Amino acid sequence: MRESRNPFWVPVGLALALLTACAGGGAGKDGGDKPSGTPTAGGSSAARPSDPPVPVYDPPVKFDAAARDIVGGTGQGAWTVRLDGTTAYAVSDGEVRAVGVLDGKPLWSVKPQGRPGRSDGDGSLPTPRPSIVQLDGRRVLLAAFAVVRPGSGTAPERAVVELTAVAADSGERLWTTTLDRPEGQRDGDSLALVGAEPATAVVRMGDDSDAVTLGIDLATRETAWTAKGFIAEFVDRGTVVGRSGANGEAAGGRGIEGYRLSDGTKAWTYASGLVEATLRPVGGGLFTARKDPVGGEETEAVVASSTGRPPAGLDTDEQRELSTVSGLTCLYDERATIVCSGTKGLDRRVFALDARTFEQLWTIDESGGDRLVPEISTAWHGAVYGGTDNGPVVLDARTGKDKSTAPGVTPVQVNQYVGLSLTSPGTIEAHRATG
């Protein structure tokens, strides 16, 4: 991959990994006292009646060069961020916090109640973005922490999982529960809250060589199901999508599978007997899958999360065409378009598909020679954000034409208020939309 001269450009894979960025409690339910999180001096960043109206741009095509630090930076560890209105929710191994994106002021912070353990892993799995669900009429952010339960008498200390529910608006800790790690999972094994829907949260432990996935019932706050050897990667429309074969055994190879979120039973198998597989969520109920079969060539595909099959509307010829695009990465703009990038032969290309019919709308290909192929960072509401050697650029998602040649920054998440960007030291910054 070429090195871009644009200082704000970040490869989409890295953007998804980072933004998608880097003992106490006892067992069972213990949410009776509902201890509060820690509000900070910044207060809420939402517009108050006395404030001037916040400009809204849907989609934005220009951003203020002035940056407001959200999280991260040298020595600050790895954070993942979810942009939600005028708030950014950020999660690390030992903290969850909310920051106002309009002014950069911290709103609240919650840390584990138990003694922090370690969640190292081997770095092979990206950390998912913070999960927000609707529980008992409130928007709730869920966070999972690695903690250590103190020993007592002849019982040694034990590594456990602390699952915490926090009110998204105030940071109030609504409840906290601790869950035993399955046998074989130790302090230091990677831990991540993969995703959640109103009834169930999904926690992944371990890595490519020895993984376990748990489904946590949010009503009872207890483990509802366990899938050993399954690496859950994301939750989408009632299905937990991930890779099988992470059980420390070479026999059988890897697989691409979906489990029902409600009970942990297998819903579908897309592929099996693979040397390796790479999955990336697209949005809109889709994901991309790279398959590396034993004795065969690597291929790429777009797959529906609910069925484990190519989506209806994507015909055989289109499937065959997509399969030849190496490093296929696609993003749904949350409106009507799927924007993809990858390499075909030796040439990089960016192209767009209609999200309903999967008709190809436009292509920018290095073999064409008349346009620079942008590195895509995100897409939202009809706009595609990226960068070329000339700097940041915004394309029209339906036509591929330049929509803005001077947006100021290349955001990796965007909404009607701001764009979030990454700097080289790993700081996540907010830039207000100005046009």
Coordinates of C-alpha atoms in Angstrom, one line a residue:
M1 CA 0.0 0.0 0.0
R2 CA 1.3 3.4 -0.9
E3 CA 2.1 5.9 1.8
S4 CA -0.2 8.9 1.6
R5 CA 1.1 12.4 2.1
N6 CA -2.2 13.3 3.7
P7 CA -1.5 13.5 7.5
F8 CA -5.1 12.8 8.4
W9 CA -5.5 9.7 6.2
V10 CA -6.1 6.4 8.0
P11 CA -6.6 3.0 6.3
V12 CA -10.2 1.8 6.7
G13 CA -9.1 -1.4 8.4
L14 CA -7.2 0.5 11.1
A15 CA -10.1 2.9 11.4
L16 CA -12.6 0.1 12.0
A17 CA -10.2 -1.5 14.5
L18 CA -9.7 1.6 16.5
L19 CA -13.2 3.1 16.3
T20 CA -15.3 0.4 15.6
A21 CA -9.4 3.4 16.7
C22 CA -6.2 0.7 21.1
A23 CA -11.4 -8.3 43.1
G24 CA -14.6 -7.2 44.7
G25 CA -18.1 -7.6 43.3
G26 CA -18.7 -11.2 44.2
A27 CA -20.4 -13.7 41.9
G28 CA -23.9 -13.4 40.4
K29 CA -26.1 -10.3 40.4
D30 CA -25.0 -7.4 42.6
G31 CA -26.8 -4.4 41.3
G32 CA -29.0 -3.7 44.2
D33 CA -27.3 -0.5 45.5
K34 CA -26.8 0.9 42.0
P35 CA -23.6 2.9 42.7
S36 CA -23.1 5.9 40.5
G37 CA -20.4 6.5 38.0
T38 CA -18.1 9.5 38.2
P39 CA -19.5 12.7 36.6
T40 CA -16.7 15.1 35.6
A41 CA -16.6 18.8 35.6
G42 CA -17.4 19.2 31.9
G43 CA -21.1 18.6 32.3
S44 CA -23.2 17.7 29.3
S45 CA -22.2 18.8 25.8
A46 CA -25.8 18.7 24.5
A47 CA -27.1 22.0 23.4
R48 CA -29.0 23.9 26.3
P49 CA -31.8 26.3 25.7
S50 CA -29.5 29.3 26.2
D51 CA -26.9 28.0 23.7
P52 CA -27.0 29.1 20.1
P53 CA -28.4 26.3 17.8
V54 CA -25.8 23.7 16.8
P55 CA -25.4 23.8 13.0
V56 CA -26.4 20.5 11.3
Y57 CA -25.0 19.3 8.0
D58 CA -26.4 16.1 6.6
P59 CA -24.0 15.0 5.3
P60 CA -21.1 17.3 6.1
V61 CA -18.5 18.0 3.4
K62 CA -16.3 20.4 5.3
F63 CA -14.8 20.4 8.8
D64 CA -13.2 22.9 11.1
A65 CA -9.4 22.4 11.2
A66 CA -9.4 23.1 15.0
A67 CA -9.4 19.7 16.8
R68 CA -10.8 18.7 20.2
D69 CA -9.1 15.7 21.7
I70 CA -11.5 12.9 22.7
V71 CA -9.3 10.1 23.9
G72 CA -6.0 8.4 23.2
G73 CA -2.5 9.7 22.6
T74 CA 1.0 8.6 23.6
G75 CA 1.0 6.3 26.6
Q76 CA -2.9 6.4 27.0
G77 CA -3.5 2.8 25.8
A78 CA -5.9 1.6 23.2
W79 CA -9.4 3.0 23.0
T80 CA -12.4 2.3 20.7
V81 CA -15.0 5.0 20.2
R82 CA -18.7 5.2 19.2
L83 CA -20.0 8.5 17.9
D84 CA -23.6 9.1 19.1
G85 CA -25.1 12.5 18.5
T86 CA -23.0 15.1 20.3
T87 CA -21.3 12.5 22.5
A88 CA -18.4 10.1 21.9
Y89 CA -18.5 7.0 24.1
A90 CA -15.0 5.5 24.5
V91 CA -14.0 2.2 26.0
S92 CA -10.5 0.9 27.0
D93 CA -9.5 -2.2 29.0
G94 CA -10.0 -0.3 32.3
E95 CA -12.5 2.5 31.7
V96 CA -15.6 3.7 29.9
R97 CA -16.1 7.4 29.4
A98 CA -18.3 9.9 27.6
V99 CA -16.9 13.1 26.0
G100 CA -18.7 16.0 24.4
V101 CA -17.6 16.2 20.8
L102 CA -18.6 19.9 20.4
D103 CA -16.3 21.1 23.1
G104 CA -14.1 18.1 24.0
K105 CA -15.2 18.2 27.6
P106 CA -15.4 15.0 29.6
L107 CA -18.9 14.2 30.7
W108 CA -18.5 11.1 32.9
S109 CA -16.2 8.1 33.6
V110 CA -16.8 4.6 35.0
K111 CA -14.1 2.2 36.0
P112 CA -14.4 -1.4 37.2
Q113 CA -15.3 -2.0 40.8
G114 CA -13.0 -5.0 41.1
R115 CA -9.2 -5.1 41.1
P116 CA -8.2 -4.7 37.4
G117 CA -6.8 -7.8 35.8
R118 CA -5.1 -8.0 32.5
S119 CA -6.6 -8.4 29.0
D120 CA -3.6 -8.7 26.7
G121 CA -4.3 -11.2 24.0
D122 CA -2.1 -11.5 20.9
G123 CA -3.3 -8.4 19.1
S124 CA -4.9 -10.4 16.3
L125 CA -8.5 -9.3 17.1
P126 CA -9.8 -5.8 16.8
T127 CA -11.7 -4.4 19.8
P128 CA -15.4 -3.7 19.0
R129 CA -17.0 -0.3 19.5
P130 CA -19.0 0.4 22.7
S131 CA -22.4 -1.3 22.8
I132 CA -25.6 0.7 23.6
V133 CA -28.9 -1.0 24.1
Q134 CA -32.4 -0.1 25.3
L135 CA -33.1 -1.6 28.8
D136 CA -36.1 -0.8 30.9
G137 CA -36.8 2.3 28.8
R138 CA -33.3 3.8 29.2
R139 CA -30.4 3.9 26.8
V140 CA -27.6 1.8 28.4
L141 CA -24.0 1.4 27.6
L142 CA -22.5 -2.0 28.4
A143 CA -18.8 -2.6 29.3
A144 CA -16.9 -5.7 30.2
F145 CA -13.7 -5.6 32.3
A146 CA -11.2 -8.1 33.3
V147 CA -10.9 -8.1 37.1
V148 CA -9.5 -10.4 39.8
R149 CA -11.6 -11.9 42.6
P150 CA -9.5 -11.9 45.8
G151 CA -8.6 -15.2 47.3
S152 CA -9.8 -16.3 50.8
G153 CA -8.5 -19.0 53.0
T154 CA -7.3 -21.8 50.8
A155 CA -9.2 -20.5 47.8
P156 CA -6.8 -18.7 45.4
E157 CA -7.6 -15.4 43.6
R158 CA -9.5 -15.9 40.4
A159 CA -9.8 -14.1 37.1
V160 CA -13.4 -13.1 36.4
V161 CA -15.4 -10.8 34.1
E162 CA -17.1 -7.7 35.4
L163 CA -20.1 -6.7 33.2
T164 CA -21.4 -3.2 33.9
A165 CA -24.5 -1.3 32.7
V166 CA -24.2 2.5 32.6
A167 CA -26.8 5.1 31.9
A168 CA -25.7 6.6 28.6
D169 CA -26.9 10.1 29.5
S170 CA -25.6 10.5 33.0
G171 CA -23.0 7.8 33.6
E172 CA -24.9 6.3 36.5
R173 CA -23.8 2.8 37.2
L174 CA -27.1 0.9 37.0
W175 CA -25.8 -2.5 37.9
T176 CA -22.6 -4.6 37.9
T177 CA -22.3 -8.4 37.8
T178 CA -19.3 -10.7 37.9
L179 CA -19.1 -13.8 35.8
D180 CA -16.7 -16.7 36.1
R181 CA -14.4 -17.3 33.1
P182 CA -14.8 -20.7 31.5
E183 CA -12.2 -23.4 32.4
G184 CA -8.9 -22.7 30.7
Q185 CA -9.4 -18.9 30.5
R186 CA -6.9 -17.1 32.6
D187 CA -6.1 -13.5 33.6
G188 CA -4.3 -11.9 30.7
D189 CA -6.4 -13.6 28.0
S190 CA -8.0 -11.0 25.8
L191 CA -11.5 -9.9 26.7
A192 CA -14.0 -8.0 24.7
L193 CA -17.7 -7.1 24.7
V194 CA -18.5 -8.0 21.1
G195 CA -22.0 -6.6 20.9
A196 CA -25.4 -6.6 22.4
E197 CA -29.1 -6.4 21.6
P198 CA -31.8 -5.7 24.2
A199 CA -31.9 -9.2 25.7
T200 CA -28.4 -10.5 25.4
A201 CA -24.8 -9.3 25.4
V202 CA -21.9 -11.3 23.9
V203 CA -18.5 -11.5 25.5
R204 CA -15.4 -13.0 23.8
M205 CA -12.4 -14.4 25.6
G206 CA -9.1 -15.7 24.3
D207 CA -7.7 -15.3 20.8
D208 CA -7.2 -17.2 17.5
S209 CA -5.7 -20.2 19.3
D210 CA -8.1 -20.7 22.2
A211 CA -11.3 -18.7 22.2
V212 CA -14.6 -18.9 24.1
T213 CA -17.7 -16.8 23.5
L214 CA -20.4 -16.3 26.1
G215 CA -24.0 -15.1 25.7
I216 CA -25.1 -13.1 28.8
D217 CA -28.8 -12.8 29.6
L218 CA -29.3 -9.1 30.5
A219 CA -32.4 -9.9 32.6
T220 CA -30.8 -12.5 34.9
R221 CA -27.2 -11.1 34.4
E222 CA -25.9 -14.7 34.1
T223 CA -24.3 -16.7 31.4
A224 CA -27.0 -18.1 29.1
W225 CA -24.8 -20.0 26.7
T226 CA -21.2 -20.8 25.9
A227 CA -19.6 -21.5 22.5
K228 CA -16.1 -22.9 22.9
G229 CA -13.6 -22.6 20.0
F230 CA -15.8 -19.8 18.5
I231 CA -14.3 -16.3 17.9
A232 CA -17.3 -14.0 17.9
E233 CA -16.5 -10.8 15.9
F234 CA -19.8 -8.9 15.8
V235 CA -23.5 -9.0 16.5
D236 CA -25.9 -8.2 13.8
R237 CA -29.7 -8.6 13.6
G238 CA -30.0 -11.4 16.1
T239 CA -27.0 -13.3 14.9
V240 CA -23.5 -13.6 16.4
V241 CA -21.0 -13.8 13.4
G242 CA -17.5 -15.1 13.8
R243 CA -15.0 -17.8 13.1
S244 CA -14.9 -21.4 14.4
G245 CA -11.9 -23.6 15.0
A246 CA -10.2 -21.6 17.7
N247 CA -9.8 -24.5 20.0
G248 CA -6.1 -25.1 19.9
E249 CA -6.4 -28.0 17.5
A250 CA -5.2 -28.0 13.9
A251 CA -7.7 -30.7 12.7
G252 CA -10.8 -29.4 11.0
G253 CA -9.5 -26.0 10.0
R254 CA -11.3 -22.7 10.4
G255 CA -14.9 -21.9 9.6
I256 CA -17.2 -18.9 9.2
E257 CA -20.4 -19.4 11.2
G258 CA -23.3 -17.6 12.7
Y259 CA -24.9 -18.4 16.1
R260 CA -28.4 -17.3 17.3
L261 CA -28.0 -14.6 19.8
S262 CA -31.0 -15.8 21.8
D263 CA -29.8 -19.3 22.7
G264 CA -26.3 -19.8 21.2
T265 CA -27.4 -22.5 18.8
K266 CA -25.7 -22.5 15.4
A267 CA -27.8 -20.7 12.7
W268 CA -25.6 -21.3 9.7
T269 CA -22.2 -22.3 8.4
Y270 CA -20.9 -20.3 5.4
A271 CA -17.6 -22.0 5.0
S272 CA -15.4 -24.6 6.7
G273 CA -12.0 -26.3 6.3
L274 CA -10.2 -23.0 5.9
V275 CA -6.6 -22.1 6.6
E276 CA -7.8 -18.7 7.7
A277 CA -10.7 -16.3 7.3
T278 CA -11.2 -12.5 7.7
L279 CA -14.6 -11.0 8.5
R280 CA -15.5 -7.3 8.3
P281 CA -18.9 -5.8 9.1
V282 CA -20.4 -3.7 6.4
G283 CA -23.6 -2.4 8.0
G284 CA -27.1 -2.9 6.7
G285 CA -27.1 -6.6 7.7
L286 CA -24.0 -7.5 5.6
F287 CA -20.4 -8.4 6.1
T288 CA -17.4 -9.2 3.9
A289 CA -15.6 -12.5 4.2
R290 CA -12.1 -13.5 2.9
K291 CA -11.7 -17.2 2.6
D292 CA -8.4 -19.0 2.4
P293 CA -9.2 -22.6 1.7
V294 CA -6.7 -25.5 2.1
G295 CA -5.1 -26.0 -1.3
G296 CA -7.1 -23.3 -3.0
E297 CA -7.0 -19.6 -3.8
E298 CA -8.2 -16.8 -1.5
T299 CA -11.6 -15.4 -2.5
E300 CA -13.8 -12.6 -1.1
A301 CA -17.5 -12.4 -0.7
V302 CA -20.4 -10.2 0.6
V303 CA -22.6 -12.2 3.0
A304 CA -25.9 -11.6 4.8
S305 CA -25.5 -11.8 8.6
S306 CA -28.9 -13.4 9.1
T307 CA -28.6 -16.2 6.6
G308 CA -24.9 -16.8 6.0
R309 CA -25.5 -16.6 2.3
P310 CA -25.0 -13.9 -0.4
P311 CA -27.8 -11.4 -0.1
A312 CA -30.9 -11.6 -2.3
G313 CA -30.3 -9.4 -5.3
L314 CA -26.6 -10.2 -5.7
D315 CA -26.6 -12.4 -8.7
T316 CA -24.0 -15.1 -9.6
D317 CA -22.1 -12.9 -12.0
E318 CA -21.8 -10.1 -9.4
Q319 CA -20.7 -12.6 -6.7
R320 CA -18.0 -13.9 -9.1
E321 CA -16.8 -10.4 -9.8
L322 CA -16.6 -9.5 -6.1
S323 CA -14.7 -12.7 -5.3
T324 CA -11.8 -11.6 -7.4
V325 CA -11.3 -8.3 -5.5
S326 CA -8.5 -8.8 -3.0
G327 CA -8.7 -7.1 0.3
L328 CA -12.4 -6.4 -0.3
T329 CA -13.7 -3.8 2.3
C330 CA -17.2 -2.4 2.1
L331 CA -19.1 0.2 4.0
Y332 CA -22.9 1.0 4.0
D333 CA -23.6 4.7 4.1
E334 CA -26.8 4.1 6.2
R335 CA -29.0 5.3 3.4
A336 CA -28.8 3.7 -0.1
T337 CA -25.3 2.9 -1.1
I338 CA -22.5 0.4 -0.3
V339 CA -19.0 1.7 -1.1
C340 CA -16.2 -0.9 -1.5
S341 CA -12.5 -0.9 -2.1
G342 CA -9.8 -3.4 -2.8
T343 CA -7.3 -4.6 -5.4
K344 CA -8.0 -6.4 -8.7
G345 CA -4.9 -7.8 -10.3
L346 CA -2.3 -5.1 -9.6
D347 CA -4.7 -2.2 -9.6
R348 CA -6.5 -0.6 -6.7
R349 CA -10.1 0.3 -7.1
V350 CA -13.0 1.9 -5.4
F351 CA -16.6 1.2 -6.5
A352 CA -20.2 1.6 -5.3
L353 CA -23.2 -0.7 -5.2
D354 CA -26.9 0.1 -4.8
A355 CA -27.8 -1.3 -1.4
R356 CA -31.1 -2.8 -2.6
T357 CA -30.3 -4.1 -6.1
F358 CA -26.5 -4.4 -5.9
E359 CA -26.2 -2.8 -9.2
Q360 CA -22.7 -1.2 -9.7
L361 CA -23.1 2.5 -9.7
W362 CA -19.5 3.7 -10.5
T363 CA -15.9 2.7 -10.3
I364 CA -12.5 4.5 -9.9
D365 CA -9.7 2.2 -11.0
E366 CA -6.0 2.7 -11.2
S367 CA -6.0 1.1 -14.7
G368 CA -8.2 4.0 -15.9
G369 CA -5.5 6.5 -15.2
D370 CA -7.7 9.6 -15.3
R371 CA -8.4 9.8 -11.6
L372 CA -6.5 9.1 -8.3
V373 CA -8.0 6.2 -6.4
P374 CA -8.9 7.5 -2.9
E375 CA -8.3 5.5 0.3
I376 CA -11.8 5.3 1.8
S377 CA -12.2 6.0 5.5
T378 CA -16.0 6.0 6.0
A379 CA -19.3 6.7 4.2
W380 CA -22.4 8.3 5.6
H381 CA -25.7 9.5 4.1
G382 CA -24.6 9.8 0.5
A383 CA -21.1 11.0 1.1
V384 CA -17.9 9.0 0.9
Y385 CA -14.9 10.2 2.8
G386 CA -11.3 9.5 2.0
G387 CA -7.9 10.8 0.9
T388 CA -5.5 10.9 -2.1
D389 CA -2.0 12.2 -2.5
N390 CA -3.7 15.6 -2.9
G391 CA -5.3 15.5 0.6
P392 CA -8.7 14.8 2.0
V393 CA -11.7 14.4 -0.4
V394 CA -15.4 13.7 -0.3
L395 CA -17.2 11.9 -3.1
D396 CA -20.8 11.6 -4.0
A397 CA -21.9 8.1 -3.0
R398 CA -24.3 7.7 -5.9
T399 CA -22.1 9.1 -8.7
G400 CA -18.5 8.9 -7.5
K401 CA -17.9 12.5 -8.5
D402 CA -15.9 14.8 -6.2
K403 CA -18.3 16.4 -3.8
S404 CA -15.7 18.4 -1.9
T405 CA -12.0 18.7 -2.6
A406 CA -11.1 20.6 0.5
P407 CA -13.1 19.1 3.5
G408 CA -10.2 19.9 5.9
V409 CA -9.8 16.4 7.4
T410 CA -10.5 12.8 6.6
P411 CA -12.9 11.5 9.2
V412 CA -13.2 7.9 10.2
Q413 CA -16.6 8.4 11.8
V414 CA -19.0 11.2 11.0
N415 CA -22.5 12.5 11.7
Q416 CA -24.3 15.7 11.2
Y417 CA -22.3 17.5 13.9
V418 CA -18.7 16.4 13.7
G419 CA -16.1 14.1 12.1
L420 CA -13.8 12.0 14.2
S421 CA -10.2 11.6 12.9
L422 CA -7.1 9.8 14.1
T423 CA -3.6 11.3 14.5
S424 CA -0.3 9.5 14.2
P425 CA 0.2 9.2 18.0
G426 CA -3.2 7.4 18.3
T427 CA -5.3 10.4 19.5
I428 CA -8.9 10.4 18.4
E429 CA -10.0 14.0 17.7
A430 CA -13.3 15.7 16.9
H431 CA -13.7 18.4 14.2
R432 CA -17.0 20.3 14.0
A433 CA -18.8 20.2 10.7
T434 CA -18.8 23.6 9.0
G435 CA -20.4 22.9 5.7

